[in-house]
mmCIF file of C-alpha atoms and ligand atoms in Angstrom:
data_model
loop_
_atom_site.group_PDB
_atom_site.id
_atom_site.type_symbol
_atom_site.label_atom_id
_atom_site.label_comp_id
_atom_site.label_asym_id
_atom_site.label_seq_id
_atom_site.Cartn_x
_atom_site.Cartn_y
_atom_site.Cartn_z
ATOM 1 C CA MET A 1 10.022 -8.147 -18.456
ATOM 2 C CA ALA A 2 10.947 -11.518 -17.076
ATOM 3 C CA GLU A 3 9.120 -12.363 -13.861
ATOM 4 C CA THR A 4 12.089 -11.450 -11.701
ATOM 5 C CA LEU A 5 13.002 -8.216 -9.991
ATOM 6 C CA LEU A 6 16.520 -6.846 -9.873
ATOM 7 C CA VAL A 7 16.938 -4.372 -7.026
ATOM 8 C CA THR A 8 20.490 -4.129 -5.768
ATOM 9 C CA SER A 9 20.530 -0.671 -4.153
ATOM 10 C CA THR A 10 20.806 -0.176 -0.450
ATOM 11 C CA THR A 11 18.918 3.011 0.442
ATOM 12 C CA LYS A 12 15.140 3.062 0.444
ATOM 13 C CA GLN A 13 14.983 5.845 -2.149
ATOM 14 C CA GLU A 14 17.350 4.023 -4.523
ATOM 15 C CA LYS A 15 15.363 0.837 -4.091
ATOM 16 C CA TYR A 16 12.182 2.643 -5.135
ATOM 17 C CA ILE A 17 14.022 4.136 -8.117
ATOM 18 C CA ASP A 18 15.243 0.660 -9.156
ATOM 19 C CA LEU A 19 11.884 -0.974 -8.574
ATOM 20 C CA ILE A 20 9.441 1.448 -10.208
ATOM 21 C CA PRO A 21 10.399 1.013 -13.913
ATOM 22 C CA GLN A 22 10.412 -2.771 -13.522
ATOM 23 C CA LEU A 23 7.060 -2.760 -11.780
ATOM 24 C CA LYS A 24 5.675 -0.354 -14.377
ATOM 25 C CA SER A 25 6.533 -2.678 -17.231
ATOM 26 C CA LEU A 26 5.112 -5.666 -15.349
ATOM 27 C CA LEU A 27 1.818 -3.853 -14.659
ATOM 28 C CA GLU A 28 1.437 -2.243 -18.069
ATOM 29 C CA ASN A 29 1.580 -5.632 -19.743
ATOM 30 C CA GLU A 30 -1.355 -6.955 -17.746
ATOM 31 C CA THR A 31 -4.896 -5.603 -17.473
ATOM 32 C CA ASP A 32 -6.264 -7.890 -14.770
ATOM 33 C CA LEU A 33 -6.788 -5.974 -11.523
ATOM 34 C CA ILE A 34 -6.225 -8.847 -9.097
ATOM 35 C CA ALA A 35 -3.058 -9.955 -10.894
ATOM 36 C CA ASN A 36 -1.657 -6.437 -10.753
ATOM 37 C CA LEU A 37 -2.546 -5.836 -7.101
ATOM 38 C CA ALA A 38 -1.023 -9.210 -6.205
ATOM 39 C CA ASN A 39 2.240 -8.552 -8.033
ATOM 40 C CA THR A 40 2.518 -5.046 -6.570
ATOM 41 C CA ALA A 41 2.088 -6.343 -3.017
ATOM 42 C CA ALA A 42 4.660 -9.075 -3.688
ATOM 43 C CA ALA A 43 7.148 -6.684 -5.315
ATOM 44 C CA LEU A 44 6.962 -4.275 -2.365
ATOM 45 C CA ARG A 45 7.356 -7.030 0.178
ATOM 46 C CA GLN A 46 10.205 -8.615 -1.798
ATOM 47 C CA THR A 47 12.066 -5.310 -2.199
ATOM 48 C CA PHE A 48 11.647 -3.795 1.257
ATOM 49 C CA GLY A 49 10.727 -6.729 3.515
ATOM 50 C CA PHE A 50 7.719 -4.777 4.796
ATOM 51 C CA PHE A 51 5.900 -6.466 7.685
ATOM 52 C CA TRP A 52 2.544 -6.291 5.865
ATOM 53 C CA VAL A 53 1.637 -4.793 2.518
ATOM 54 C CA GLY A 54 -1.664 -5.027 0.730
ATOM 55 C CA PHE A 55 -4.798 -3.473 -0.643
ATOM 56 C CA TYR A 56 -8.317 -2.731 0.502
ATOM 57 C CA VAL A 57 -10.720 -2.157 -2.375
ATOM 58 C CA VAL A 58 -13.938 -0.107 -2.216
ATOM 59 C CA LYS A 59 -16.842 -2.540 -2.567
ATOM 60 C CA GLN A 60 -20.341 -2.740 -1.078
ATOM 61 C CA ASN A 61 -19.878 0.677 0.558
ATOM 62 C CA GLN A 62 -16.841 -0.364 2.595
ATOM 63 C CA LEU A 63 -13.177 -1.332 2.226
ATOM 64 C CA ILE A 64 -12.661 -5.039 1.554
ATOM 65 C CA LEU A 65 -9.375 -6.926 1.808
ATOM 66 C CA ALA A 66 -7.716 -7.555 -1.560
ATOM 67 C CA PRO A 67 -4.310 -9.063 -2.532
ATOM 68 C CA PHE A 68 -1.687 -8.698 0.204
ATOM 69 C CA GLN A 69 1.538 -10.144 1.548
ATOM 70 C CA GLY A 70 1.877 -10.894 5.245
ATOM 71 C CA ASP A 71 -0.210 -12.386 8.016
ATOM 72 C CA ILE A 72 -3.983 -12.733 7.702
ATOM 73 C CA ALA A 73 -5.753 -9.417 8.240
ATOM 74 C CA CYS A 74 -9.186 -7.942 8.961
ATOM 75 C CA THR A 75 -11.372 -8.374 5.920
ATOM 76 C CA ARG A 76 -13.815 -5.445 6.040
ATOM 77 C CA ILE A 77 -13.202 -1.876 7.183
ATOM 78 C CA PRO A 78 -16.035 0.689 7.383
ATOM 79 C CA PHE A 79 -15.231 3.992 5.644
ATOM 80 C CA HIS A 80 -15.044 5.856 8.973
ATOM 81 C CA LYS A 81 -12.751 3.378 10.789
ATOM 82 C CA GLY A 82 -9.006 3.076 11.209
ATOM 83 C CA VAL A 83 -6.150 4.564 9.248
ATOM 84 C CA CYS A 84 -7.511 3.020 6.050
ATOM 85 C CA GLY A 85 -10.896 4.666 6.638
ATOM 86 C CA ALA A 86 -9.219 8.033 7.315
ATOM 87 C CA CYS A 87 -7.237 7.677 4.085
ATOM 88 C CA TYR A 88 -10.454 6.902 2.222
ATOM 89 C CA THR A 89 -12.476 9.780 3.647
ATOM 90 C CA GLN A 90 -9.689 12.361 3.330
ATOM 91 C CA ALA A 91 -8.524 11.013 -0.073
ATOM 92 C CA LYS A 92 -4.925 11.589 0.915
ATOM 93 C CA THR A 93 -1.897 9.643 2.094
ATOM 94 C CA ILE A 94 -1.677 9.161 5.843
ATOM 95 C CA ILE A 95 1.578 8.391 7.663
ATOM 96 C CA VAL A 96 1.240 7.085 11.212
ATOM 97 C CA PRO A 97 4.611 7.006 13.033
ATOM 98 C CA ASP A 98 3.133 5.260 16.094
ATOM 99 C CA VAL A 99 -0.105 3.354 15.604
ATOM 100 C CA GLU A 100 -0.884 3.418 19.328
ATOM 101 C CA LYS A 101 -1.200 7.182 19.118
ATOM 102 C CA PHE A 102 -3.676 7.105 16.219
ATOM 103 C CA GLU A 103 -7.178 7.111 17.632
ATOM 104 C CA GLY A 104 -9.268 4.390 16.057
ATOM 105 C CA HIS A 105 -6.338 2.486 14.578
ATOM 106 C CA ILE A 106 -7.401 -1.064 13.753
ATOM 107 C CA ALA A 107 -4.774 -3.485 15.043
ATOM 108 C CA CYS A 108 -4.812 -6.451 12.688
ATOM 109 C CA SER A 109 -1.536 -7.477 14.340
ATOM 110 C CA SER A 110 -0.131 -6.377 17.689
ATOM 111 C CA LEU A 111 3.323 -6.411 16.066
ATOM 112 C CA SER A 112 2.478 -3.545 13.716
ATOM 113 C CA LYS A 113 4.022 -0.298 15.014
ATOM 114 C CA SER A 114 3.854 2.242 12.195
ATOM 115 C CA GLU A 115 1.885 2.511 8.995
ATOM 116 C CA ILE A 116 1.361 4.388 5.734
ATOM 117 C CA VAL A 117 -1.880 4.261 3.749
ATOM 118 C CA VAL A 118 -2.081 5.658 0.209
ATOM 119 C CA PRO A 119 -5.341 6.231 -1.687
ATOM 120 C CA ILE A 120 -5.835 5.006 -5.239
ATOM 121 C CA ILE A 121 -7.913 7.655 -6.972
ATOM 122 C CA LYS A 122 -9.692 7.178 -10.273
ATOM 123 C CA ASN A 123 -11.990 9.821 -11.788
ATOM 124 C CA ASN A 124 -11.802 11.803 -8.550
ATOM 125 C CA GLU A 125 -12.981 8.880 -6.433
ATOM 126 C CA VAL A 126 -11.026 6.670 -4.064
ATOM 127 C CA VAL A 127 -11.335 3.150 -5.490
ATOM 128 C CA ALA A 128 -8.897 1.400 -3.130
ATOM 129 C CA VAL A 129 -6.112 2.029 -0.625
ATOM 130 C CA LEU A 130 -2.601 0.625 -0.355
ATOM 131 C CA ASP A 131 -1.716 -0.150 3.256
ATOM 132 C CA VAL A 132 1.870 -0.792 4.370
ATOM 133 C CA ASP A 133 2.690 -1.742 7.969
ATOM 134 C CA SER A 134 6.021 -1.922 9.754
ATOM 135 C CA ASP A 135 7.018 -3.681 12.947
ATOM 136 C CA GLU A 136 9.260 -0.684 13.703
ATOM 137 C CA LEU A 137 8.179 2.713 14.965
ATOM 138 C CA ASP A 138 8.403 5.700 12.607
ATOM 139 C CA ASP A 139 9.402 3.620 9.589
ATOM 140 C CA PHE A 140 7.712 5.722 6.872
ATOM 141 C CA SER A 141 8.612 9.152 5.540
ATOM 142 C CA GLU A 142 7.918 11.540 2.686
ATOM 143 C CA ILE A 143 10.123 9.280 0.530
ATOM 144 C CA ASP A 144 7.695 6.381 0.929
ATOM 145 C CA LYS A 145 4.781 8.749 0.301
ATOM 146 C CA LYS A 146 6.291 10.077 -2.933
ATOM 147 C CA TYR A 147 7.162 6.704 -4.442
ATOM 148 C CA LEU A 148 4.161 4.743 -3.193
ATOM 149 C CA GLU A 149 1.939 7.446 -4.706
ATOM 150 C CA GLU A 150 3.823 6.979 -7.981
ATOM 151 C CA ILE A 151 3.219 3.227 -7.788
ATOM 152 C CA VAL A 152 -0.505 3.531 -7.119
ATOM 153 C CA ASN A 153 -0.777 5.964 -10.006
ATOM 154 C CA ILE A 154 0.336 3.190 -12.330
ATOM 155 C CA LEU A 155 -2.281 0.917 -10.764
ATOM 156 C CA THR A 156 -5.091 3.365 -11.516
ATOM 157 C CA LEU A 157 -5.036 2.046 -15.092
ATOM 158 C CA SER A 158 -6.084 -1.413 -13.850
ATOM 159 C CA PHE A 159 -9.310 -0.178 -12.194
HETATM 160 N N1 LIG B 1 -4.300 -0.828 10.564
HETATM 161 C C1 LIG B 1 -5.277 -0.613 9.541
HETATM 162 C C2 LIG B 1 -6.085 -1.868 9.285
HETATM 163 C C3 LIG B 1 -5.516 -2.771 8.256
HETATM 164 S S1 LIG B 1 -4.271 -3.720 8.815
HETATM 165 O O1 LIG B 1 -3.167 -2.891 9.350
HETATM 166 C C4 LIG B 1 -3.692 -4.749 7.644
HETATM 167 C C5 LIG B 1 -6.184 0.543 9.912
HETATM 168 O O2 LIG B 1 -6.136 1.046 11.038
HETATM 169 O O3 LIG B 1 -6.983 0.941 9.070
#
């Protein structure tokens, strides 16, 4: 595809449905991991205007900051810390409607109010997580979970 996205829908679900085939063709034509993580973060930010969207990759026995869109963020997260750590250890998507109520949440920005973290699983191991933050409370639902899981599934091929 050309390096432009065409997403004209208005609801979140329709936006995901518009975005996913375009993103799929962009990612399937490139094998480089960093390029694909970078374009995925950009496409999600461009489509939904998320406050922060990016990846933490498993390296050196911890989660290390990888391509993202948004303000600068913490660079290293131990496996047992924060929402990202919980996502890693439980190997499942975690939705946090109010980050202040999640014990151990790591506040990279005081403006972040709710969050969803999705594991990227390859050969039964978590190899990275996708973290999306909102500056609004309760901004993520089962819709985000379903489609973000679909998106990270495509990314598994790049790892
Ligand atoms: N809030 C995350 C840390 C990453 S930043 O939000 C970008 C957490 O608690 O794991």
